Coordinates of C-alpha atoms in Angstrom, one line a residue:
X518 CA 5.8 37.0 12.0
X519 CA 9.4 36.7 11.0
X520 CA 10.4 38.0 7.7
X521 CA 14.2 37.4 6.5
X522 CA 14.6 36.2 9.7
X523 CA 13.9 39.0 11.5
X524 CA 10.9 39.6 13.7
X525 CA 7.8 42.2 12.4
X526 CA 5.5 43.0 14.4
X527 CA 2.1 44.4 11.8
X528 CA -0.1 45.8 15.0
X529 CA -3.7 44.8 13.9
X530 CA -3.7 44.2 10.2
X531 CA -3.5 41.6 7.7
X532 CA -0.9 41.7 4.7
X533 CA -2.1 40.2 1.5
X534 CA 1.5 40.3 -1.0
X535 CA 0.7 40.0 -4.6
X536 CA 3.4 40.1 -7.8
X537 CA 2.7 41.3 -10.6
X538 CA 4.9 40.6 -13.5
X539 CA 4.4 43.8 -16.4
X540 CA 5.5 43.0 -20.1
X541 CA 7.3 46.0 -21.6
X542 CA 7.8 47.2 -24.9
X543 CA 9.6 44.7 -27.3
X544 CA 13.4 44.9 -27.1
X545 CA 14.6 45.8 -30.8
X546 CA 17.3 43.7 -29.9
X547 CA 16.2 40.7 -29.3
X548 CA 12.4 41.0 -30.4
X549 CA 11.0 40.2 -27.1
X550 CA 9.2 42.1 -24.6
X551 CA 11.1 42.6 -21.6
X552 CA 9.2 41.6 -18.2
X553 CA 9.8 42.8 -14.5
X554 CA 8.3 41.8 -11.4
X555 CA 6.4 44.0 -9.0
X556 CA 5.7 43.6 -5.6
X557 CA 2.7 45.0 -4.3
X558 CA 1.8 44.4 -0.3
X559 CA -1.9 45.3 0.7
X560 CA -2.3 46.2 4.1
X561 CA -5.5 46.1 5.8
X562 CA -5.9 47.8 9.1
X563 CA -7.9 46.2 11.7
X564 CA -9.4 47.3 15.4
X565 CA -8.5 44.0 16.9
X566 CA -6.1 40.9 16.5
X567 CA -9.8 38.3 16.5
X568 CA -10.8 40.9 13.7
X569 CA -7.8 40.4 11.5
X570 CA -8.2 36.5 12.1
X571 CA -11.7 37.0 10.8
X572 CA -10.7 38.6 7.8
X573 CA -7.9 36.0 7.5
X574 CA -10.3 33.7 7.5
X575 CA -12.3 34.9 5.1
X576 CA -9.7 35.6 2.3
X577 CA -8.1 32.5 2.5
X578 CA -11.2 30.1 1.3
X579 CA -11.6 33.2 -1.5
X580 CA -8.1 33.4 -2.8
X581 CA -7.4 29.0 -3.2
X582 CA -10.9 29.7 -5.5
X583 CA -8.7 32.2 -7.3
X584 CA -12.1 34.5 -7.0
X585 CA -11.6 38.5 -7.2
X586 CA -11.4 40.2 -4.2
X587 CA -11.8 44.3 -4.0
X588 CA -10.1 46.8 -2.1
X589 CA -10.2 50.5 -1.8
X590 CA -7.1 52.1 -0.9
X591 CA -5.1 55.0 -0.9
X592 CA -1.8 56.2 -2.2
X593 CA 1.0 53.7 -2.6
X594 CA 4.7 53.7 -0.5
X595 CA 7.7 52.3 -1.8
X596 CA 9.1 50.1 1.6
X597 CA 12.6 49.8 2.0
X598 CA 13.2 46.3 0.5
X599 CA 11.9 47.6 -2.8
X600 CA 8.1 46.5 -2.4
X601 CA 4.7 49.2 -2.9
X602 CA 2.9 49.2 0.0
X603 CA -1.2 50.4 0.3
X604 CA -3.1 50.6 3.1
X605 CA -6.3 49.3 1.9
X606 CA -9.9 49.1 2.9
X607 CA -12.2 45.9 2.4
X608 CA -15.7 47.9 3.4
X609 CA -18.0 44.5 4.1
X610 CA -15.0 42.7 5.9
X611 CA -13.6 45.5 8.4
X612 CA -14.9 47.9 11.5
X613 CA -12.0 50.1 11.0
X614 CA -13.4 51.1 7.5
X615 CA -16.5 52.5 8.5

């Protein structure tokens, strides 16, 4: 995958990037509430590259439906570009959960 032009390399996982945009309190100033955007990237850790095109496969079809999808996860990082990073679990979807 290349990202700002640059190369990544995930091992055997599957990114899912969501943004969240949070309203703040109301700016006595201008009587609006301020708004900032979060990035939040979900990692989910797979055994094998054919796994992580499974779950791929399966997300994609769920997230054009705009249905919920649930993860269990742990602790979040700040990465380096800003973004929180978890590594997730999705329990019926992945081997390396179990």
């Amino acid at each position: 995958m290349v990202v700002n032009g640059q190369s990544v390399n995930y091992g055997n996982s599957v990114r899912v990037t969501t943004t969240n945009i949070i309203d703040s309190d109301i700016d006595p100033e201008t009587g609006v509430a301020n708004t900032r955007q979060e990035v939040l990237n979900l990692k989910i850790l797979c055994q094998t590259p054919q796994e992580a095109g499974q779950i791929v496969n399966t997300l994609k079809p769920l997230l054009a439906k705009g249905e919920p999808i649930y993860f269990s996860g742990g602790l979040p990082s700040r990465k380096q570009d800003g973004s929180i990073e978890v590594v997730v679990e999705m329990p019926k979807l992945t081997k390396a959960s179990k």
